[in-house]
CSV table of C-alpha atoms and ligand atoms in Angstrom, one decimal:
chain,number,residue,atom,x,y,z
V,1,UNK,CA,5.7,-5.5,13.1
V,2,UNK,CA,8.0,-2.8,11.7
V,3,UNK,CA,8.5,0.8,12.7
V,4,UNK,CA,7.8,2.0,9.2
V,5,UNK,CA,7.8,0.1,6.0
V,6,UNK,CA,9.5,3.2,4.4
V,7,UNK,CA,12.6,2.6,6.4
V,8,UNK,CA,12.8,-1.1,5.5
V,9,UNK,CA,12.3,-0.4,1.8
V,10,UNK,CA,14.9,2.4,1.7
V,11,UNK,CA,17.3,0.2,3.4
V,12,UNK,CA,16.7,-2.6,0.9
V,13,UNK,CA,17.0,-0.1,-2.0
V,14,UNK,CA,20.5,1.1,-0.7
V,15,UNK,CA,21.5,-2.7,-0.6
V,16,UNK,CA,20.5,-3.1,-4.2
V,17,UNK,CA,17.2,-4.9,-4.0
V,18,UNK,CA,15.4,-5.1,-7.4
V,19,UNK,CA,12.5,-3.1,-8.6
V,20,UNK,CA,9.3,-4.4,-7.5
V,21,UNK,CA,10.5,-5.3,-4.0
V,22,UNK,CA,7.4,-5.0,-1.7
V,23,UNK,CA,7.4,-4.4,2.0
V,24,UNK,CA,4.1,-5.1,3.6
V,25,UNK,CA,3.1,-5.1,7.3
V,26,UNK,CA,0.0,-5.6,9.4
V,27,UNK,CA,0.9,-2.6,11.7
V,28,UNK,CA,3.6,0.1,12.2
V,29,UNK,CA,4.8,1.6,15.4
V,30,UNK,CA,6.2,4.7,13.6
V,31,UNK,CA,4.1,5.0,10.4
V,32,UNK,CA,4.8,8.3,8.8
V,33,UNK,CA,2.9,10.7,6.4
V,34,UNK,CA,3.9,13.7,4.5
V,35,UNK,CA,5.4,16.8,6.0
V,36,UNK,CA,6.6,14.9,9.2
V,37,UNK,CA,3.3,13.8,10.2
V,38,UNK,CA,2.4,10.4,11.8
V,39,UNK,CA,0.3,7.8,10.0
V,40,UNK,CA,-1.8,5.8,12.3
V,41,UNK,CA,-1.5,2.1,11.5
V,42,UNK,CA,-3.9,0.0,13.6
V,43,UNK,CA,-3.2,-3.7,13.5
V,44,UNK,CA,-5.1,-5.8,10.8
V,45,UNK,CA,-7.2,-2.8,9.8
V,46,UNK,CA,-5.5,-1.3,7.0
V,47,UNK,CA,-3.1,-1.7,4.0
V,48,UNK,CA,0.4,-0.5,4.8
V,49,UNK,CA,3.0,-1.0,2.1
V,50,UNK,CA,6.1,0.4,0.5
V,51,UNK,CA,7.1,-0.5,-3.0
V,52,UNK,CA,10.6,-0.1,-4.5
V,53,UNK,CA,10.9,1.1,-8.0
V,54,UNK,CA,13.9,1.9,-10.1
V,55,UNK,CA,12.4,4.2,-12.9
V,56,UNK,CA,14.7,5.6,-15.5
V,57,UNK,CA,13.5,9.1,-14.8
V,58,UNK,CA,15.1,12.5,-13.6
V,59,UNK,CA,14.6,13.2,-10.0
V,60,UNK,CA,12.2,16.1,-10.8
V,61,UNK,CA,9.9,13.7,-12.6
V,62,UNK,CA,9.1,11.6,-9.5
V,63,UNK,CA,6.0,13.4,-8.6
V,64,UNK,CA,4.3,11.6,-11.5
V,65,UNK,CA,4.8,8.3,-9.4
V,66,UNK,CA,2.8,9.7,-6.8
V,67,UNK,CA,0.0,10.6,-9.0
V,68,UNK,CA,0.2,7.2,-10.7
V,69,UNK,CA,-0.2,5.5,-7.2
V,70,UNK,CA,-3.2,7.6,-6.3
V,71,UNK,CA,-4.9,6.7,-9.7
V,72,UNK,CA,-4.1,3.0,-9.0
V,73,UNK,CA,-5.7,3.2,-5.6
V,74,UNK,CA,-8.8,4.7,-7.0
V,75,UNK,CA,-9.1,2.3,-9.8
V,76,UNK,CA,-8.7,-0.7,-7.4
V,77,UNK,CA,-11.1,0.6,-4.8
V,78,UNK,CA,-13.7,1.0,-7.5
V,79,UNK,CA,-13.1,-2.5,-8.7
V,80,UNK,CA,-13.2,-4.3,-5.5
V,81,UNK,CA,-15.7,-2.2,-3.5
V,82,UNK,CA,-17.6,-0.3,-6.0
V,83,UNK,CA,-16.9,2.9,-4.1
V,84,UNK,CA,-15.7,6.2,-5.7
V,85,UNK,CA,-12.5,7.4,-4.0
V,86,UNK,CA,-11.4,10.9,-5.0
V,87,UNK,CA,-7.8,12.5,-5.1
V,88,UNK,CA,-6.9,15.7,-3.6
V,89,UNK,CA,-3.8,17.0,-5.1
V,90,UNK,CA,-1.1,15.8,-4.7
V,91,UNK,CA,-1.9,12.6,-3.0
V,92,UNK,CA,-4.7,12.5,-0.6
V,93,UNK,CA,-7.2,9.7,-1.2
V,94,UNK,CA,-10.6,11.1,0.0
V,95,UNK,CA,-14.1,9.8,0.3
V,96,UNK,CA,-16.9,12.4,1.1
V,97,UNK,CA,-14.2,14.8,2.0
V,98,UNK,CA,-12.7,12.5,4.7
V,99,UNK,CA,-9.2,10.9,4.3
V,100,UNK,CA,-9.2,7.4,3.3
V,101,UNK,CA,-5.6,7.1,2.5
V,102,UNK,CA,-2.3,8.6,1.6
V,103,UNK,CA,0.8,8.3,-0.4
V,104,UNK,CA,4.3,9.1,0.6
V,105,UNK,CA,7.0,9.1,-2.1
V,106,UNK,CA,10.6,9.0,-1.1
V,107,UNK,CA,13.4,9.6,-3.6
V,108,UNK,CA,17.0,8.4,-3.5
V,109,UNK,CA,18.8,10.3,-6.1
V,110,UNK,CA,21.9,12.1,-7.4
V,111,UNK,CA,21.3,15.6,-8.8
V,112,UNK,CA,20.7,14.2,-12.3
V,113,UNK,CA,19.8,10.5,-11.7
V,114,UNK,CA,17.3,8.6,-9.8
V,115,UNK,CA,18.8,5.7,-7.9
V,116,UNK,CA,15.4,4.4,-6.6
V,117,UNK,CA,11.9,5.6,-5.5
V,118,UNK,CA,10.0,4.2,-2.5
V,119,UNK,CA,6.3,4.6,-2.8
V,120,UNK,CA,4.5,4.2,0.6
V,121,UNK,CA,0.7,3.6,0.5
V,122,UNK,CA,-1.5,3.7,3.6
V,123,UNK,CA,-5.2,2.9,3.3
V,124,UNK,CA,-7.9,2.7,6.0
V,125,UNK,CA,-9.8,-0.4,5.2
V,126,UNK,CA,-11.7,-2.1,8.0
V,127,UNK,CA,-11.1,0.5,10.6
V,128,UNK,CA,-14.1,1.3,12.8
V,129,UNK,CA,-14.5,4.8,14.4
V,130,UNK,CA,-12.3,4.1,17.3
V,131,UNK,CA,-9.4,3.2,14.9
V,132,UNK,CA,-9.6,6.4,12.9
V,133,UNK,CA,-8.1,9.8,13.6
V,134,UNK,CA,-10.2,12.8,13.3
V,135,UNK,CA,-11.2,13.7,9.8
V,136,UNK,CA,-10.5,10.2,8.5
V,137,UNK,CA,-12.7,7.5,7.2
V,138,UNK,CA,-12.4,3.8,6.2
V,139,UNK,CA,-13.7,1.7,3.3
V,140,UNK,CA,-15.7,-0.2,5.9
V,141,UNK,CA,-17.2,2.9,7.4
V,142,UNK,CA,-18.4,3.9,3.9
V,143,UNK,CA,-19.5,0.6,2.7
V,144,UNK,CA,-21.0,-0.6,6.0
V,145,UNK,CA,-19.4,-4.0,5.6
V,146,UNK,CA,-15.9,-5.7,6.0
V,147,UNK,CA,-13.7,-5.5,3.0
V,148,UNK,CA,-11.4,-8.3,1.9
V,149,UNK,CA,-8.0,-6.7,2.4
V,150,UNK,CA,-6.2,-9.3,0.4
V,151,UNK,CA,-8.3,-8.9,-2.7
V,152,UNK,CA,-7.9,-5.2,-2.5
V,153,UNK,CA,-4.1,-5.4,-2.0
V,154,UNK,CA,-3.9,-7.6,-5.0
V,155,UNK,CA,-5.8,-5.3,-7.2
V,156,UNK,CA,-3.9,-2.2,-6.1
V,157,UNK,CA,-0.7,-4.1,-7.0
V,158,UNK,CA,-2.0,-5.0,-10.4
V,159,UNK,CA,-3.2,-1.5,-11.2
V,160,UNK,CA,0.2,-0.2,-10.0
V,161,UNK,CA,1.9,-2.5,-12.4
V,162,UNK,CA,-0.4,-1.7,-15.4
V,163,UNK,CA,-0.1,2.1,-14.9
V,164,UNK,CA,3.7,1.9,-14.2
V,165,UNK,CA,4.2,0.0,-17.6
V,166,UNK,CA,1.9,2.4,-19.3
V,167,UNK,CA,3.9,5.3,-17.9
V,168,UNK,CA,7.2,3.7,-19.1
V,169,UNK,CA,5.8,3.0,-22.5
V,170,UNK,CA,3.8,6.2,-23.4
V,171,UNK,CA,4.9,8.7,-20.7
V,172,UNK,CA,3.2,10.9,-18.1
V,173,UNK,CA,0.3,12.3,-20.2
V,174,UNK,CA,-1.7,9.2,-19.9
V,175,UNK,CA,-1.3,9.1,-16.2
V,176,UNK,CA,-2.3,12.8,-15.7
V,177,UNK,CA,-5.4,12.2,-17.9
V,178,UNK,CA,-6.5,9.4,-15.7
V,179,UNK,CA,-5.7,11.4,-12.6
V,180,UNK,CA,-7.9,14.2,-13.8
V,181,UNK,CA,-11.0,11.8,-13.7
V,182,UNK,CA,-10.5,11.3,-10.0
V,183,UNK,CA,-9.3,14.6,-8.8
V,184,UNK,CA,-11.3,17.1,-6.8
V,185,UNK,CA,-8.8,20.0,-6.9
V,186,UNK,CA,-8.8,21.3,-10.3
V,187,UNK,CA,-11.2,24.1,-10.9
V,188,UNK,CA,-11.4,24.9,-7.2
V,189,UNK,CA,-10.3,27.9,-5.2
V,190,UNK,CA,-7.3,26.7,-3.1
V,191,UNK,CA,-5.1,27.9,-0.4
V,192,UNK,CA,-1.6,26.3,-0.4
V,193,UNK,CA,0.7,26.3,2.6
V,194,UNK,CA,4.2,25.2,1.8
V,195,UNK,CA,7.2,25.8,4.1
V,196,UNK,CA,6.6,29.5,5.0
V,197,UNK,CA,4.8,30.6,2.0
V,198,UNK,CA,1.1,31.0,1.6
V,199,UNK,CA,-0.6,31.2,-1.7
V,200,UNK,CA,-4.2,31.5,-2.9
V,201,UNK,CA,-6.0,31.3,-6.1
V,202,UNK,CA,-7.7,28.9,-8.5
V,203,UNK,CA,-6.2,25.5,-9.3
V,204,UNK,CA,-6.3,25.6,-13.1
V,205,UNK,CA,-4.3,22.6,-14.3
V,206,UNK,CA,-1.8,20.0,-13.6
V,207,UNK,CA,1.7,20.2,-15.4
V,208,UNK,CA,3.4,17.5,-17.4
V,209,UNK,CA,5.6,16.8,-14.3
V,210,UNK,CA,2.7,16.6,-11.9
V,211,UNK,CA,3.0,20.1,-10.5
V,212,UNK,CA,-0.1,22.1,-9.7
V,213,UNK,CA,-0.7,25.2,-11.6
V,214,UNK,CA,-2.5,27.9,-9.4
V,215,UNK,CA,-3.7,31.3,-10.9
V,216,UNK,CA,-3.5,34.0,-8.3
V,217,UNK,CA,-6.0,36.9,-8.2
V,218,UNK,CA,-3.3,39.1,-9.7
V,219,UNK,CA,-3.4,36.8,-12.8
V,220,UNK,CA,0.0,35.3,-12.1
V,221,UNK,CA,0.2,31.5,-12.5
V,222,UNK,CA,2.4,29.7,-10.1
V,223,UNK,CA,3.5,26.1,-10.2
V,224,UNK,CA,3.4,24.2,-6.9
V,225,UNK,CA,5.4,21.0,-6.4
V,226,UNK,CA,4.7,20.3,-2.8
V,227,UNK,CA,2.6,21.6,0.0
V,228,UNK,CA,-0.7,21.5,1.8
V,229,UNK,CA,-3.7,22.2,-0.2
V,230,UNK,CA,-6.9,23.6,1.4
V,231,UNK,CA,-10.0,23.6,-0.8
V,232,UNK,CA,-11.7,26.9,0.0
V,233,UNK,CA,-15.1,26.4,-1.6
X,301,BTN,C1,0.2,11.0,3.9
X,301,BTN,O1,-1.0,11.1,3.5
X,301,BTN,O2,0.7,11.8,4.5
X,301,BTN,C2,0.9,9.8,3.5
X,301,BTN,C3,0.7,8.5,4.2
X,301,BTN,C4,1.5,7.3,3.9
X,301,BTN,C5,1.5,6.2,4.8
X,301,BTN,C6,2.1,5.0,4.4
X,301,BTN,S1,1.7,3.6,5.4
X,301,BTN,C7,2.9,2.6,4.6
X,301,BTN,C8,4.1,3.5,4.4
X,301,BTN,N1,4.9,3.4,5.6
X,301,BTN,C9,4.9,4.7,6.2
X,301,BTN,O3,5.6,4.8,7.4
X,301,BTN,N2,4.2,5.5,5.6
X,301,BTN,C10,3.6,4.9,4.3
């Protein structure tokens, strides 16, 4: 048991642990999500991991790794369970509009150089209703049978590796193209809540750095790098 695999991975990163270092746990007492939220991590039910990467990228390119992780989860889920997971920008993994999993990307960087990135993945796998928060679902709930967590974990790691190598070899475009296949945000009317700002419009595209392009009713196109997206209709 750890409080959060993120803290362990960041500590290892600071100590110089190599790329590919994986922190895996059966439960967390202080699992955390984006925007300061908690991540409920019931024991033996889900997959909770943090992966340390040392990509040679600028800090402002790190968002691509979040998209890359989301794609890897969808690919692996399809392969192991046959189920279609979808992505809500930037990193919510959904099934039938309920939250199946999430990704938290933490960056350790100087202004112009990335030291390391920790990718945190949380996935609801064999949770039953009582081990799910409101608005969440699990693979078991969707498939009506237990899922082999080890097999799924192995496949997620294989997909992460394949996509990471692809990204390093060819660049972000190939990742973004894959991401489009799974996303349910583009083409929708969205409301974005980030910090104090609110913005509403149509999600028209994804930028090369992973940012979401939103056309407001005035016609002005804004690029969003972070925030909460609400699909309006
Ligand atoms: C989100 O959707 O807000 C992101 C959730 C990320 C949860 C995972 S579980 C493993 C890792 N350790 C944490 O404390 N958080 C991430």
